[in-house]
PDB file of C-alpha atoms in Angstrom:
ATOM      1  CA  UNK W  30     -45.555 -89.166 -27.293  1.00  0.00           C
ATOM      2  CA  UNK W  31     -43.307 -92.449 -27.422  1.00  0.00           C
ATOM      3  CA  UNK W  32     -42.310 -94.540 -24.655  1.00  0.00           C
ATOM      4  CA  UNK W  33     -39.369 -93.869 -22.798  1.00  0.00           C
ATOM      5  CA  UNK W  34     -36.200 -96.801 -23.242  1.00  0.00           C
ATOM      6  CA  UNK W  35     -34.948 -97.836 -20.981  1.00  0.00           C
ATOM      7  CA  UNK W  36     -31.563 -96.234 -21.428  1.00  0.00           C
ATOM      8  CA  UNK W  37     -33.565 -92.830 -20.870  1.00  0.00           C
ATOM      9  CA  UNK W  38     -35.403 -94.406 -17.590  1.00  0.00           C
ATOM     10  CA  UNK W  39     -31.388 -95.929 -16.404  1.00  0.00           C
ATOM     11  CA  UNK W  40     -29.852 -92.320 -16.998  1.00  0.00           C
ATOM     12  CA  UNK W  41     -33.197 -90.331 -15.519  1.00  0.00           C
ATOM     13  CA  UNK W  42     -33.144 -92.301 -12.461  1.00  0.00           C
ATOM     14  CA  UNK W  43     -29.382 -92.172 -11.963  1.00  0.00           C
ATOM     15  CA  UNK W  44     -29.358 -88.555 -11.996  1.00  0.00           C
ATOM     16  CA  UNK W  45     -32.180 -88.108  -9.653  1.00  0.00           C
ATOM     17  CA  UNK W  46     -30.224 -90.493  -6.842  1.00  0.00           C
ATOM     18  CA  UNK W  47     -27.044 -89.072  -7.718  1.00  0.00           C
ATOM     19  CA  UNK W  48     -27.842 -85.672  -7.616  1.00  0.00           C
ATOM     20  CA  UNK W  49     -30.062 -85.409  -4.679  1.00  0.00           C
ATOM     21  CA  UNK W  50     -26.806 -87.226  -2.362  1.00  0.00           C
ATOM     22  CA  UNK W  51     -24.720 -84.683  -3.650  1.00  0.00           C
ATOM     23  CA  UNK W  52     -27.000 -81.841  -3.154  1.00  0.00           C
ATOM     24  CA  UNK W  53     -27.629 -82.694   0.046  1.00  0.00           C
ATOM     25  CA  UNK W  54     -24.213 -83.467   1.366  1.00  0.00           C
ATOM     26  CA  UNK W  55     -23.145 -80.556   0.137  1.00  0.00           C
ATOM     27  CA  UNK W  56     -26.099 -77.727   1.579  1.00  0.00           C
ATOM     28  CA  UNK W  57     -25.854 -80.058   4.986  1.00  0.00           C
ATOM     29  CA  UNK W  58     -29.627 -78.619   4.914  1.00  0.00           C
ATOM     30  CA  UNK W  59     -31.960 -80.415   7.969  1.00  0.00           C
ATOM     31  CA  UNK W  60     -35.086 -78.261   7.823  1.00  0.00           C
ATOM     32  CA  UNK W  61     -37.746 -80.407   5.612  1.00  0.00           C
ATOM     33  CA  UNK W  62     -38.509 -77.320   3.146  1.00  0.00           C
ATOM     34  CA  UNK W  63     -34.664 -77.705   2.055  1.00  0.00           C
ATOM     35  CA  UNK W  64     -35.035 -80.875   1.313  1.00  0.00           C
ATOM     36  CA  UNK W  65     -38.218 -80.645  -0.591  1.00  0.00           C
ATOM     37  CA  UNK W  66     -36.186 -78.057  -2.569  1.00  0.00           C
ATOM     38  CA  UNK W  67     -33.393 -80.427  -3.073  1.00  0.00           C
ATOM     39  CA  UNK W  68     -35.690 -83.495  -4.212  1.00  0.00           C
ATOM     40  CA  UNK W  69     -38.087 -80.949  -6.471  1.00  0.00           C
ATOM     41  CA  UNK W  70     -34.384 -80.004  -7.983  1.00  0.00           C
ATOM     42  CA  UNK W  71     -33.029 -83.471  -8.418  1.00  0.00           C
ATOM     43  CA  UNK W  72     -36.252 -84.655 -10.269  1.00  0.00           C
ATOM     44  CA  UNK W  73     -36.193 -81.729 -12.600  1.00  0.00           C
ATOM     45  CA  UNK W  74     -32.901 -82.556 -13.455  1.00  0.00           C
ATOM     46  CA  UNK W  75     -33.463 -86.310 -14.053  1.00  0.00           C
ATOM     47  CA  UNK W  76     -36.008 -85.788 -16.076  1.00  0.00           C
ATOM     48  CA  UNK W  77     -33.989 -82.972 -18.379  1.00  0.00           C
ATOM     49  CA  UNK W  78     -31.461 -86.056 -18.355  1.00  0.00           C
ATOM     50  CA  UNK W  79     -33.703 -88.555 -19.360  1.00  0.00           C
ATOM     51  CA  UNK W  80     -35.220 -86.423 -22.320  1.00  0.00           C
ATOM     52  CA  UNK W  81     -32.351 -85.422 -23.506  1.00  0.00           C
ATOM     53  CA  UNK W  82     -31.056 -88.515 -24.184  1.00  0.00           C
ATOM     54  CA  UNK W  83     -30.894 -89.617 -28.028  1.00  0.00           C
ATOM     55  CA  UNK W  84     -34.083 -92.226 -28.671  1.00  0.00           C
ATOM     56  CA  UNK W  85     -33.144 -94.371 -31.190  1.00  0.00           C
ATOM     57  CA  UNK W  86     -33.666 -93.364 -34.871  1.00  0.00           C
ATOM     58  CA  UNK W  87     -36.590 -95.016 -36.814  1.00  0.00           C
ATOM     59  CA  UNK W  88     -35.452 -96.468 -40.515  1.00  0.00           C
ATOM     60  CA  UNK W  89     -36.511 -93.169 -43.205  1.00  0.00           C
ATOM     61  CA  UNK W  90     -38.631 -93.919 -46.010  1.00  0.00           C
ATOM     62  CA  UNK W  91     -36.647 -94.283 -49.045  1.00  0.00           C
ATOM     63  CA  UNK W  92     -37.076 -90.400 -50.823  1.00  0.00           C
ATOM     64  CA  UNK W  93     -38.774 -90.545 -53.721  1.00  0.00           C
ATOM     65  CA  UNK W  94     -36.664 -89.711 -57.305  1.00  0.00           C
ATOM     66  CA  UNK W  95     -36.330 -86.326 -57.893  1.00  0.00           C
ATOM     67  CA  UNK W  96     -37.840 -85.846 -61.334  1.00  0.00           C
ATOM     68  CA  UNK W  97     -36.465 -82.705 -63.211  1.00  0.00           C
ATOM     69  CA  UNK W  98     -38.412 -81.334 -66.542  1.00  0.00           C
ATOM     70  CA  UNK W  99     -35.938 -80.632 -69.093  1.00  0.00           C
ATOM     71  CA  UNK W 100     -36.983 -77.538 -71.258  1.00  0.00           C
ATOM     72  CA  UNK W 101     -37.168 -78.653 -75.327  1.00  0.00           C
ATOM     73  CA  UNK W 102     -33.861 -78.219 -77.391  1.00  0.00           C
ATOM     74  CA  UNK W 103     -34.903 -74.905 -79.488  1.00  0.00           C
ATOM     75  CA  UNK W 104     -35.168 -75.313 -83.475  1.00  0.00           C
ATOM     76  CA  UNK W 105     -31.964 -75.419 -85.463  1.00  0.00           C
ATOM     77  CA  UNK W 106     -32.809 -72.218 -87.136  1.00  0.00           C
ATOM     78  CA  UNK W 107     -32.088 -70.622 -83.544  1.00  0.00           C
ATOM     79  CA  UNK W 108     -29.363 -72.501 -82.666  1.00  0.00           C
ATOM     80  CA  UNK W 109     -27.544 -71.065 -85.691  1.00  0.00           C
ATOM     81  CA  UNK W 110     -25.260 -67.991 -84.404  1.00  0.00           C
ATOM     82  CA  UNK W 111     -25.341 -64.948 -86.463  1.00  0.00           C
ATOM     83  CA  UNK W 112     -22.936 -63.677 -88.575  1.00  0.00           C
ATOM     84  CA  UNK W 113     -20.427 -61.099 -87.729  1.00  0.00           C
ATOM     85  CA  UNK W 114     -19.585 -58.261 -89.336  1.00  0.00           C
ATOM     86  CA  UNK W 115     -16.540 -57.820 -90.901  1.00  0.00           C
ATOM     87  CA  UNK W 116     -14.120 -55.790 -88.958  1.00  0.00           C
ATOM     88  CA  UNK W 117     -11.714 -53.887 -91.445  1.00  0.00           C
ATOM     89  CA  UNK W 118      -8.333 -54.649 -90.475  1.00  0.00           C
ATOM     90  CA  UNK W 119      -5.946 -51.672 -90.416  1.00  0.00           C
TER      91      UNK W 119
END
């Protein structure tokens, strides 16, 4: 598993703080299971924020050519389209 950057780590732990005010300004909980709830909640969340942010893309590998097989050009005598029969004009 890579190493987190530090952009992930930034965003992660700004969520956590962030949320976790909000959360509990707006339940105005005071009993210590709510805010276990709230903190278990916040950290869930920072980490879904700090995973979900984009790590940075490694340089590909240059693809190697595509190599297409060609079939043989078939022998003249098959090339040569057959004759038509004469259609009698009326």
């Amino acid at each position: 598993m890579p190493r987190p950057t530090t952009a992930q780590i930034t965003y992660g732990s700004v969520t956590v703080v962030f949320s976790t005010l909000a959360m509990l300004l707006l339940s105005r909980t005071a009993s210590g299971v709510g805010i276990a709830v709230i903190a278990l909640a916040a950290l869930g969340l920072g980490l879904l924020v700090a995973m979900t942010v984009p790590l940075p893309r490694r340089p590909e590998k240059p693809a190697a050519p595509l190599t297409r097989t060609v079939p043989a050009p078939a022998p003249a005598e098959a090339r040569v389209p057959a004759r038509q029969a004469a259609v009698p004009r009326r």
